[in-house]
Short mmCIF file of C-alpha atoms in Angstrom, two decimals:
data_model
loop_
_atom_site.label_atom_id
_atom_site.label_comp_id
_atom_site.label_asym_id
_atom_site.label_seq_id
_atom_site.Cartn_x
_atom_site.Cartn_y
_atom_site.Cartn_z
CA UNK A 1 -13.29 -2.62 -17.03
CA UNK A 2 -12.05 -6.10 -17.88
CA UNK A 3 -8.18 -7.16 -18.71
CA UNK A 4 -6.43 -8.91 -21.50
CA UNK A 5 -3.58 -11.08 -20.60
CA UNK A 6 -1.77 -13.93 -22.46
CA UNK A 7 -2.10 -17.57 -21.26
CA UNK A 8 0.19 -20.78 -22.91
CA UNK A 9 -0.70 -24.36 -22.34
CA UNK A 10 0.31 -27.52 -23.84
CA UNK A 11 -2.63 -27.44 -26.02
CA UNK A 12 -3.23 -23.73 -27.41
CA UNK A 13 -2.16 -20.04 -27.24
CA UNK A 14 -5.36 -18.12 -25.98
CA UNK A 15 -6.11 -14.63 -24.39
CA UNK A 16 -8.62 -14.98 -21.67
CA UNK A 17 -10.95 -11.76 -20.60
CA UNK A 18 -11.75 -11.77 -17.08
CA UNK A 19 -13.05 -9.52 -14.68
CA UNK A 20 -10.61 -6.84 -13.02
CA UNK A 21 -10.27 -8.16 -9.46
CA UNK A 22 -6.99 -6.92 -8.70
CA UNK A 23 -5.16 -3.35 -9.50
CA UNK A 24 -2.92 -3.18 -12.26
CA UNK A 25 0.20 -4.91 -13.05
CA UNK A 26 2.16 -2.35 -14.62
CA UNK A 27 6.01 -2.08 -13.90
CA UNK A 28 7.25 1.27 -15.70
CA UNK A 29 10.63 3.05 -15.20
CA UNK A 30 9.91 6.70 -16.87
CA UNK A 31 13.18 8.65 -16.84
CA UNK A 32 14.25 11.86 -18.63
CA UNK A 33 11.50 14.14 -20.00
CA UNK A 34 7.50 13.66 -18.99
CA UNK A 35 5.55 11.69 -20.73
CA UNK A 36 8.09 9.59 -22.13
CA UNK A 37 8.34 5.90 -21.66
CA UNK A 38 11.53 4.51 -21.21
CA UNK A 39 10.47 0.71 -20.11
CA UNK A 40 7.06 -1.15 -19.78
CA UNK A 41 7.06 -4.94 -19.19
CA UNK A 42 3.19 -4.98 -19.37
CA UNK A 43 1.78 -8.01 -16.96
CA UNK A 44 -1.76 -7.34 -18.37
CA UNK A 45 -3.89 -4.08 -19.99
CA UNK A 46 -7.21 -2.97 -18.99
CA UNK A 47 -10.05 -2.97 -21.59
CA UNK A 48 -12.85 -1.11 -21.27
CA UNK A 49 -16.30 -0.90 -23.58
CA UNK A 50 -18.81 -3.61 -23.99
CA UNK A 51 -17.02 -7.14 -25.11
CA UNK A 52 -18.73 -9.02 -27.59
CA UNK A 53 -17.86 -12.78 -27.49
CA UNK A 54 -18.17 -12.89 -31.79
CA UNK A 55 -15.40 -10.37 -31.79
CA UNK A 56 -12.96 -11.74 -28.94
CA UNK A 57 -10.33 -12.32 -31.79
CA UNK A 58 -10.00 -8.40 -31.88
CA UNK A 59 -9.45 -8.67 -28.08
CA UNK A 60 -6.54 -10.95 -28.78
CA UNK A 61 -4.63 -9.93 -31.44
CA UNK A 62 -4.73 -5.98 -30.42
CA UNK A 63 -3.54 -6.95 -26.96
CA UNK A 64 -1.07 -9.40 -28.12
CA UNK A 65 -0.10 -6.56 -30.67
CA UNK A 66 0.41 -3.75 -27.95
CA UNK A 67 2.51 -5.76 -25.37
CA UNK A 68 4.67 -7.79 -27.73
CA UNK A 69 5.89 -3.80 -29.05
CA UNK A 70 5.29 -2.09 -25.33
CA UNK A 71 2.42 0.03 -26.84
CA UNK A 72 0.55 2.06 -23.66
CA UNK A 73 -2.51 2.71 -24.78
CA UNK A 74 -5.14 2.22 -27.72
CA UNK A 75 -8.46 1.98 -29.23
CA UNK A 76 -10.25 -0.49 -31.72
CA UNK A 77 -13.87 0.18 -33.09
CA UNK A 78 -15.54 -2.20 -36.16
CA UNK A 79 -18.78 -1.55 -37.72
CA UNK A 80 -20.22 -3.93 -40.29
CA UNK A 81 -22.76 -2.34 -42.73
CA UNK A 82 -23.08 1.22 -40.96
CA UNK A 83 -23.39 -0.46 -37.65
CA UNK A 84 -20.82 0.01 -35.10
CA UNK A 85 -20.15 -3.63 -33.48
CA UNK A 86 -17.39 -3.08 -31.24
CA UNK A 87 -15.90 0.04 -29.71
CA UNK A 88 -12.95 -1.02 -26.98
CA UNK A 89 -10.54 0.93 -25.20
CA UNK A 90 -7.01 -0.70 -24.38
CA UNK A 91 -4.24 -0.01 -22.31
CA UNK A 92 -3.36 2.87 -20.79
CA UNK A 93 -4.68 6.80 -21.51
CA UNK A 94 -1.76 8.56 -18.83
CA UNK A 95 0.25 5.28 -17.80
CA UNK A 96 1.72 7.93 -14.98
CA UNK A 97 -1.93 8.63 -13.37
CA UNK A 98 -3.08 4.95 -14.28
CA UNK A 99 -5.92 6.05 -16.49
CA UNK A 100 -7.18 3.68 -19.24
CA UNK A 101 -7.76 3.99 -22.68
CA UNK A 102 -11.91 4.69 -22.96
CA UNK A 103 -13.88 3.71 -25.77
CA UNK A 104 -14.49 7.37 -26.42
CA UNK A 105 -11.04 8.49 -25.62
CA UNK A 106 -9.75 11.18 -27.90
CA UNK A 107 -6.52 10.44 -29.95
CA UNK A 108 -4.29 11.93 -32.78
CA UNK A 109 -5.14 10.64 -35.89
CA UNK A 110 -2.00 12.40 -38.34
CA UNK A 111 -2.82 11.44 -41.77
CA UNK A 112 -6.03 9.99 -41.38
CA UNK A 113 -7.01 13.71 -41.08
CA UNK A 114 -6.19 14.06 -45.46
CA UNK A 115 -9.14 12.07 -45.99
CA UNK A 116 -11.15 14.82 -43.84
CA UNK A 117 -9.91 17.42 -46.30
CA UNK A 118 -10.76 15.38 -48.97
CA UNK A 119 -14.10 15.05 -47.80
CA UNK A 120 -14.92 18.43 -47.17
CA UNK A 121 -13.77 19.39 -50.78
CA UNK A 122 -15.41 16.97 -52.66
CA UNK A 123 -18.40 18.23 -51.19
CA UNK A 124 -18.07 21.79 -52.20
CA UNK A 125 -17.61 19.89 -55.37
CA UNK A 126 -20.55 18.44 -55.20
CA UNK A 127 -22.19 21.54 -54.58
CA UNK A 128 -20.34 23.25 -57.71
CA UNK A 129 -18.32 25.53 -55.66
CA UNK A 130 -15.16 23.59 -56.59
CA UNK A 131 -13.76 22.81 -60.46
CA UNK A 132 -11.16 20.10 -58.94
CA UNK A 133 -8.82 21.16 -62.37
CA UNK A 134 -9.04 24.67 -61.14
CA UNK A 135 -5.43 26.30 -60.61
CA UNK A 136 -4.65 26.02 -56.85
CA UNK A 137 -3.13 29.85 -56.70
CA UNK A 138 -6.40 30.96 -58.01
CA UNK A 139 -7.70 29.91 -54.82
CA UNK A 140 -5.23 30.30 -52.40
CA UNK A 141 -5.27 34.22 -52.39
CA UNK A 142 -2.87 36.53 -52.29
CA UNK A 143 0.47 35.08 -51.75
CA UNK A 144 3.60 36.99 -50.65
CA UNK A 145 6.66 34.78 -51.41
CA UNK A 146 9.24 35.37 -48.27
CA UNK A 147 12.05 38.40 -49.18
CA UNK A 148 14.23 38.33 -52.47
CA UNK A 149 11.80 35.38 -54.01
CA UNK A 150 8.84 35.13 -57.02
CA UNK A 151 6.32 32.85 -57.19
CA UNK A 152 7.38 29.68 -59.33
CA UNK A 153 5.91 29.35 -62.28
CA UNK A 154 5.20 25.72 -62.23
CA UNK A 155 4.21 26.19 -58.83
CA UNK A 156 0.87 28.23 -60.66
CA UNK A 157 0.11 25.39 -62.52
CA UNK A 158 -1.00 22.93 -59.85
CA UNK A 159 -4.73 22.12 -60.04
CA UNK A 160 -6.56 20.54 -56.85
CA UNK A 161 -6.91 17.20 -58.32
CA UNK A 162 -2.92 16.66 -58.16
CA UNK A 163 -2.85 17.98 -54.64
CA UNK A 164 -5.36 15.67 -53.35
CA UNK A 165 -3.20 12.86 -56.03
CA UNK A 166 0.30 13.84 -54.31
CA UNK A 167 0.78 14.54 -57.95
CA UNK A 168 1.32 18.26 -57.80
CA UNK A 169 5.19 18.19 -57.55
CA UNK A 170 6.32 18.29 -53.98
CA UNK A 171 8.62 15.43 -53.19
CA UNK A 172 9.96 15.38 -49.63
CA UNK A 173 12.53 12.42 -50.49
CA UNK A 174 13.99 14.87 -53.01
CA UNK A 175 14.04 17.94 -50.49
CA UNK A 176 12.57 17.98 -47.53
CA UNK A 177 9.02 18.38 -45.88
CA UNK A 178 8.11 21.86 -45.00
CA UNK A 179 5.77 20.77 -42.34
CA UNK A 180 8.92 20.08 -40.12
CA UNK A 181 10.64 23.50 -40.27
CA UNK A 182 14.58 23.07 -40.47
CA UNK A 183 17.25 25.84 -39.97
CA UNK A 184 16.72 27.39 -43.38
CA UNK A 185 13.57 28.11 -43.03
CA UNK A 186 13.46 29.30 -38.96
CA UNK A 187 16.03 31.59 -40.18
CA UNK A 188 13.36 33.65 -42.13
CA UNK A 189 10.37 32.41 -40.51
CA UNK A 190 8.51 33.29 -37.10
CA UNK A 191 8.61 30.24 -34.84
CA UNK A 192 6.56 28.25 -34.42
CA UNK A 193 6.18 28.75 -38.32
CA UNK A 194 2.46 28.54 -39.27
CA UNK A 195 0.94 27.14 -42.59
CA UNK A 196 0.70 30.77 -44.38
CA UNK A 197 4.10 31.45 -43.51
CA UNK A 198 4.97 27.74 -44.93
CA UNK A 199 3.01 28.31 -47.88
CA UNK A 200 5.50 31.98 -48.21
CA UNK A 201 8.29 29.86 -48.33
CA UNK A 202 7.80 27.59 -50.53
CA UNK A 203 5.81 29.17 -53.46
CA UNK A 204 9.44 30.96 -54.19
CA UNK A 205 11.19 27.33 -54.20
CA UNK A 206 10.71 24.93 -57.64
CA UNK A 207 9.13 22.11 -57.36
CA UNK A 208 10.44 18.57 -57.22
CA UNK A 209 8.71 17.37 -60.70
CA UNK A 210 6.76 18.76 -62.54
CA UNK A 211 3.04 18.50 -61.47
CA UNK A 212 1.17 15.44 -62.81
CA UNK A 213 3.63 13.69 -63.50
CA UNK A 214 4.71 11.41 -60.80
CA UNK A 215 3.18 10.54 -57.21
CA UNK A 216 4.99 11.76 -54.06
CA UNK A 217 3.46 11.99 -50.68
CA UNK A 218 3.13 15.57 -49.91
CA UNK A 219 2.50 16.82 -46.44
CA UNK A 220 2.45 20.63 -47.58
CA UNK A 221 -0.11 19.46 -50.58
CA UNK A 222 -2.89 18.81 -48.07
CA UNK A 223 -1.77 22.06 -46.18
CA UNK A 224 -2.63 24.10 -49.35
CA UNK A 225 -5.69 22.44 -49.72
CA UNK A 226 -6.83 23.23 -46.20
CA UNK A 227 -6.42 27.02 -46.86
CA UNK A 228 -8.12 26.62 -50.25
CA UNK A 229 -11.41 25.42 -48.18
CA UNK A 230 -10.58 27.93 -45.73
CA UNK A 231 -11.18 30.91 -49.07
CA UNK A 232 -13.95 29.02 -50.31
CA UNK A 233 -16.12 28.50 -47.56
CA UNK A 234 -14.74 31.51 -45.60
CA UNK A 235 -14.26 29.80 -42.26
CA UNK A 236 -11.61 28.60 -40.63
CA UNK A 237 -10.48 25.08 -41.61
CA UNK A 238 -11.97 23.55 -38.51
CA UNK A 239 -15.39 25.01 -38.94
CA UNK A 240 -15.55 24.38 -42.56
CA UNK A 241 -14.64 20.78 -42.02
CA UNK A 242 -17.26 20.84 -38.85
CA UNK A 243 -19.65 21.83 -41.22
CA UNK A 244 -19.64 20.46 -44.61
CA UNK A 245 -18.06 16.94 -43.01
CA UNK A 246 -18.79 16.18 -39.54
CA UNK A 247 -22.46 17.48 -38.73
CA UNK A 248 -23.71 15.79 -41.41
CA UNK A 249 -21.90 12.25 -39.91
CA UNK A 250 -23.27 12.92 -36.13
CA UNK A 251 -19.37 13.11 -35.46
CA UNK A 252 -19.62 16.17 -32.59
CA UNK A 253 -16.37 15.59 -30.55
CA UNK A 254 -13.55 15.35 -33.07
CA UNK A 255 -11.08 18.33 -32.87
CA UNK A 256 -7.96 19.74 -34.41
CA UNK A 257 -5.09 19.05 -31.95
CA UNK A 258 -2.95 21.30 -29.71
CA UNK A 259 0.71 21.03 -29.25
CA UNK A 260 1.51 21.63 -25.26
CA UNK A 261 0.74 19.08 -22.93
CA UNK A 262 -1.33 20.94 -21.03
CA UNK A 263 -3.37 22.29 -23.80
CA UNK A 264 -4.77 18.71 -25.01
CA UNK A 265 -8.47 18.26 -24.62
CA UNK A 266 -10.70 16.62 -22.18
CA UNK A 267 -10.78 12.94 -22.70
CA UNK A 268 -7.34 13.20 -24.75
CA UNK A 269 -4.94 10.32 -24.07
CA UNK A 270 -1.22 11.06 -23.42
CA UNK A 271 1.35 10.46 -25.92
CA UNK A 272 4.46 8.23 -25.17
CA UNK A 273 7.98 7.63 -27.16
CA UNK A 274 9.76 4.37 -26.74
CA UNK A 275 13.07 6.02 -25.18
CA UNK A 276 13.85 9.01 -23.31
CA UNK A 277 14.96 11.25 -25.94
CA UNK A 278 14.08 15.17 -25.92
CA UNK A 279 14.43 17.85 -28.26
CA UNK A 280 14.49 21.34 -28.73
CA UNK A 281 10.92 23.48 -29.10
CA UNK A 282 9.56 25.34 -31.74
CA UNK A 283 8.30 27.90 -29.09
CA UNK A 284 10.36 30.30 -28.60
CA UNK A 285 9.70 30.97 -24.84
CA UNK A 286 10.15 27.69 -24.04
CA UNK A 287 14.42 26.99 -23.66
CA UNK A 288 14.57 23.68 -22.32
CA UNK A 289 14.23 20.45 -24.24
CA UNK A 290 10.97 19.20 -24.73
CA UNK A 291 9.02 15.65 -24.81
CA UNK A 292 9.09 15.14 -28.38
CA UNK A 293 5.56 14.42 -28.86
CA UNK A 294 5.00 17.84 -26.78
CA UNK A 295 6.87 21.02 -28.70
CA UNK A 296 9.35 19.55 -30.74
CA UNK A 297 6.80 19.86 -34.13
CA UNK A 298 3.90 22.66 -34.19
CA UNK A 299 0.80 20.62 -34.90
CA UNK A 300 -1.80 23.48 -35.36
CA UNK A 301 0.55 24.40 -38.54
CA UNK A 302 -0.54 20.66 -39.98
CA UNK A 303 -4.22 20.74 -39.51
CA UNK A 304 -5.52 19.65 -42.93
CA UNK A 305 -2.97 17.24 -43.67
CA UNK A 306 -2.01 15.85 -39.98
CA UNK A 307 -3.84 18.11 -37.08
CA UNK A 308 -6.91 16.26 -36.03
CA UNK A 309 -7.73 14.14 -32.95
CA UNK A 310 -10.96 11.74 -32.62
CA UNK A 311 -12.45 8.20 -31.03
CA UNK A 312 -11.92 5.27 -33.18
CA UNK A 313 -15.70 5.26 -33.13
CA UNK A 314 -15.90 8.38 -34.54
CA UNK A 315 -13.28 7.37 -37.17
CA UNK A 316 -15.44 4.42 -37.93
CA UNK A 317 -18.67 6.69 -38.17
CA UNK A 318 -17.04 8.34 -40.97
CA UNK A 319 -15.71 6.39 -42.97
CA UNK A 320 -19.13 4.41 -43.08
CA UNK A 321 -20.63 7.75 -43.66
CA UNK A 322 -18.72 8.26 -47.17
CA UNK A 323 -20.87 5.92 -49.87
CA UNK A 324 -24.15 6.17 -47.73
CA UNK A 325 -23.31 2.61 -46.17
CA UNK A 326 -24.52 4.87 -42.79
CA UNK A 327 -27.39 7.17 -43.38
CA UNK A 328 -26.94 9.55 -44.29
CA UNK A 329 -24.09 9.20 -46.93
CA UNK A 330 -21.61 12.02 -47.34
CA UNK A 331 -21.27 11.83 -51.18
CA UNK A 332 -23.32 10.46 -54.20
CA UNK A 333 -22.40 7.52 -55.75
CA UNK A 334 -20.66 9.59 -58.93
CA UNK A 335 -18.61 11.28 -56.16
CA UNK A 336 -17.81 8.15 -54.60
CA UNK A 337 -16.59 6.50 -57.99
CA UNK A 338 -14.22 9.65 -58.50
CA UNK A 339 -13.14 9.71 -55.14
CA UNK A 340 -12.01 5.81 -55.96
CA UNK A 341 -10.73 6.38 -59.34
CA UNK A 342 -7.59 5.56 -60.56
CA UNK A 343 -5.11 9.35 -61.54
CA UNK A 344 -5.51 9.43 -65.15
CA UNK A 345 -2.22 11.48 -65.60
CA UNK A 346 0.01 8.37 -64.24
CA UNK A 347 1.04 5.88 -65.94
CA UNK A 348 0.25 3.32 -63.26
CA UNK A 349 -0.88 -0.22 -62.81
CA UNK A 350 -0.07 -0.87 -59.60
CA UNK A 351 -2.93 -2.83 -57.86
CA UNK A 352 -3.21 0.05 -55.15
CA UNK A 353 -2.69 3.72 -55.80
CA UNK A 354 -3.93 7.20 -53.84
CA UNK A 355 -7.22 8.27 -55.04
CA UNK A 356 -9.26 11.34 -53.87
CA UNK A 357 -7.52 11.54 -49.79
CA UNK A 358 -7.82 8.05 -49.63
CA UNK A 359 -5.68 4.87 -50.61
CA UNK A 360 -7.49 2.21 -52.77
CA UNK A 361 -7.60 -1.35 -53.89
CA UNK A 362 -9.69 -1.99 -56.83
CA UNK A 363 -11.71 -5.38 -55.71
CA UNK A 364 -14.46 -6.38 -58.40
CA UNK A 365 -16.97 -3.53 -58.38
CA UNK A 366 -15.97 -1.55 -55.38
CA UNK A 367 -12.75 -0.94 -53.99
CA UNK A 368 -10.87 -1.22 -50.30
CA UNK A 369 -10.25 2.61 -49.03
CA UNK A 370 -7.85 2.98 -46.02
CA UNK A 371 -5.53 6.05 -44.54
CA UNK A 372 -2.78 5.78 -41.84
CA UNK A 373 -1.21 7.97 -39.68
CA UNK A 374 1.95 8.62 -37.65
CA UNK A 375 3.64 11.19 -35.65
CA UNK A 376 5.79 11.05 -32.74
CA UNK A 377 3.99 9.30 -30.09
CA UNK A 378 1.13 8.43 -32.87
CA UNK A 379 0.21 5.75 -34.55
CA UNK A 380 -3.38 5.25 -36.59
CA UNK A 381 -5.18 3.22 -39.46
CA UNK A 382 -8.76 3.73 -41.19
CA UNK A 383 -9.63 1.30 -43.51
CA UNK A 384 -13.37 1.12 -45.38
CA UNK A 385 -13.47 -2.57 -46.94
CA UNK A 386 -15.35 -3.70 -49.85
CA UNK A 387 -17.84 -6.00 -48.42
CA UNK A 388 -19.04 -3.69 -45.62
CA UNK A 389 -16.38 -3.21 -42.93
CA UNK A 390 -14.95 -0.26 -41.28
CA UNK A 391 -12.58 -0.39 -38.27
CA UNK A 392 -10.48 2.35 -37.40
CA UNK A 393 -6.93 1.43 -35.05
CA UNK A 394 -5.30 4.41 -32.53
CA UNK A 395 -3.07 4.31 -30.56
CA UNK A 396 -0.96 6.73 -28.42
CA UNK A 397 3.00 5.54 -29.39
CA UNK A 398 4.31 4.09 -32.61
CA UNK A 399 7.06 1.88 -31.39
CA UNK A 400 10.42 1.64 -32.40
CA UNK A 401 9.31 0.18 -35.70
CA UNK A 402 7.75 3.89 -36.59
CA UNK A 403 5.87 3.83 -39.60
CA UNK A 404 6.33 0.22 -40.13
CA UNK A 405 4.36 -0.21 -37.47
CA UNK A 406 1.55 0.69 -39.69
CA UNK A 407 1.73 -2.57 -41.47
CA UNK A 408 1.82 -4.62 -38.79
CA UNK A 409 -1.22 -3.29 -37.59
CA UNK A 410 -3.06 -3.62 -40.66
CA UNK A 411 -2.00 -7.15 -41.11
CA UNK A 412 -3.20 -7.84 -37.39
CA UNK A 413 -6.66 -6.38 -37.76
CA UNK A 414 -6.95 -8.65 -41.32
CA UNK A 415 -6.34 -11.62 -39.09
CA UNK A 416 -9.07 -10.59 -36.34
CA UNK A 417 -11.62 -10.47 -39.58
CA UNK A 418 -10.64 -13.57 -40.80
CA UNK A 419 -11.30 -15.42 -37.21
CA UNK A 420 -14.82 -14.07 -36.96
CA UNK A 421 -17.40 -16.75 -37.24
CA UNK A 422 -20.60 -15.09 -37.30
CA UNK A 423 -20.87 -10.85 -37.32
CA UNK A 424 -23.01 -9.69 -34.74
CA UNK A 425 -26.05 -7.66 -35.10
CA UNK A 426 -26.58 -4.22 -33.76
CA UNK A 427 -29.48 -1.55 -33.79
CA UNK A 428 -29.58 1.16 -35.76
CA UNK A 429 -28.99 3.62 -32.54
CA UNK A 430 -25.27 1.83 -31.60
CA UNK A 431 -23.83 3.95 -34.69
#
């Protein structure tokens, strides 16, 4: 284990790796519910994996990045060309019990589980068990709208091209997101409301546009889609996904998540909010307020659109994995060039736009492909470049900045590329 802290001088600003010689210098005041941090004034943060020198500017500008914002815990792994380079834990896993972040520690990912989906489909499309224009409640099943409601009719027009687009009509700016459950829908639901029950709900509500004809951000879209694999490949969504997606990518430990502290995996960090606040749990049984990371959202309900956990390595593997830059790849190159294509139904020219699970930037031939992720006490990035990178960012709190904190973190990981001198090499068996 080695440690990252910041040194000034009159000539430079530079973070120095040395050797752990003394125990850690972590003052925390945790008040209120578990696992929330109310203060950290971080002194230094353990880092653990192999360092390689080429790559120190990672080092530095992740652990710069986690103490200026009081971020416990995170991971960082790069691969150039389908070989993983660097793979570093940082920080702490359970700042109570002093664990540190491990290369191979296990964190959720949110969002960057829609490119998952994604995956999995495209390669039942691939395999011609998917038309992606196909009408989504053709697929779904049998679907009982709750009491006293009909299925909308623009609701059976959908195809699975707009879901994976966010094209398909759902707009949670204009409504709400159903993968939070508010009052109205407790009232008639079971708690903790699952994604069928979801799905009840709103297939009896209109729609927010009409489908293909704007983009919107749709948690419940990628829900849908993870029960249309479900019918397709009938398995559950994990085992589908384990099967068409991760086997194939050597990826063996990734998970869906669980929503009680005590159910997390082995080798899953702990998840920390930047303030004490609690709130009240979906379970029923459970009457006091909760850690909000902990029971106050139901994150088996969100699997296909927000439910996974994995390493950054892992991350990494797979998004390498896509286009064949690691053996062997996950789709053919006319898969690939659809999965990067621009929605034909919008009338669009942004530079960047959401293409087939994953967000794209057109650069000469090929294209950058990235996906974030954020719940409470979550924050995550994948990002596939166009000249041969992949790095994948976790980390167990988002800050006060929330989502923005995205952002930053992209723009920090553009300035550890742009410091590297030379790219290391690797063998074949580091992937």
């Amino acid at each position: 284990m080695y440690r990252c802290c910041v040194r000034l001088n009159s000539c430079e600003s530079s973070y120095i790796i040395r050797p752990l010689y003394l125990a850690a210098l972590l003052v925390l005041a945790v008040v209120g519910c578990h696992g929330h941090l109310a203060r950290a004034q971080q002194a230094d943060l353990p880092i653990t994996g192999r360092a390689v020198p080429e790559l120190a500017s990672f080092d530095r500008v992740i652990c710069r990045f986690m103490q200026d914002r009081s971020i416990p815990g995170g991971a960082v792994a790069v691969a150039k060309d389908g070989r993983l380079l660097l793979s570093r834990g940082y920080g702490w896993a359970d700042v109570e019990r002093r664990r540190p972040v491990k290369p191979n520690s296990l964190f959720r990912i949110a969002s960057v589980s829609k490119p998952i989906t994604a995956l999995a489909l495209l390669v039942l499309v691939e395999q011609g068990r998917l038309d992606l224009d196909a009408k989504a409640v053709d697929l779904l099943g049998p679907i009982r709208p709750t009491e006293g409601a009909s299925i909308d009719r623009a609701f059976r027009q959908i195809t699975v091209r707009q879901l994976l687009h966010h094209t398909a009509g759902f707009d949670r700016q204009a409504s709400f997101d159903p993968m939070f459950p508010g009052p109205a829908m407790t009232a008639v639901l079971e708690s903790p409301v699952d994604s069928r029950s979801i799905i009840r709900y709103m297939s009896g509500r209109p729609l927010d546009f009409p489908p293909g004809t704007r983009y919107a951000y749709s948690n419940f879209g990628y829900c849908l889609l993870g029960r249309i694999l479900e019918r397709l490949v009938g398995e559950p969504y994990d085992r589908a996904v384990e099967r068409l997606v991760l086997r194939p990518a050597g990826i063996r430990r990734m998970r869906l998540a669980k929503t009680r502290l005590e159910d997390r995996a082995p080798g899953e960090v702990r998840y920390y909010m930047p303030d004490t606040r609690c709130d009240r749990s979906v379970f029923p049984d459970v009457k006091q307020p909760v850690p909000i990371p902990y029971g106050s959202f139901h994150i088996e309900a969100m699997d296909s659109h927000g439910g996974w956990i994995a390493s950054a390595a892992d991350l990494v593997r797979l998004a390498a994995s896509v286009d064949g830059t690691r053996k062997p790849g996950l789709l053919r190159p006319r898969t690939v060039r659809l999965l990067e294509s621009r929605p034909a139904d919008i009338a669009d020219d942004a530079a960047a736009y959401y293409g087939l699970g994953w967000n794209v930037r057109p650069v000469g031939d090929s294209a950058n492909w990235w996906h974030a992720g954020s719940l409470p006490g979550t924050s995550s990035l994948l990002v596939r470049t166009h000249h041969g990178l992949a790095w994948a960012v976790v980390l167990n709190s988002r800050g006060k900045e929330g989502t923005q904190l995205i952002g930053e973190v992209d723009r920090a990981m553009w300035r550890a590329v742009e410091q590297v001198e030379t790219w290391p090499h690797a063998s074949k068996k580091e992937m």
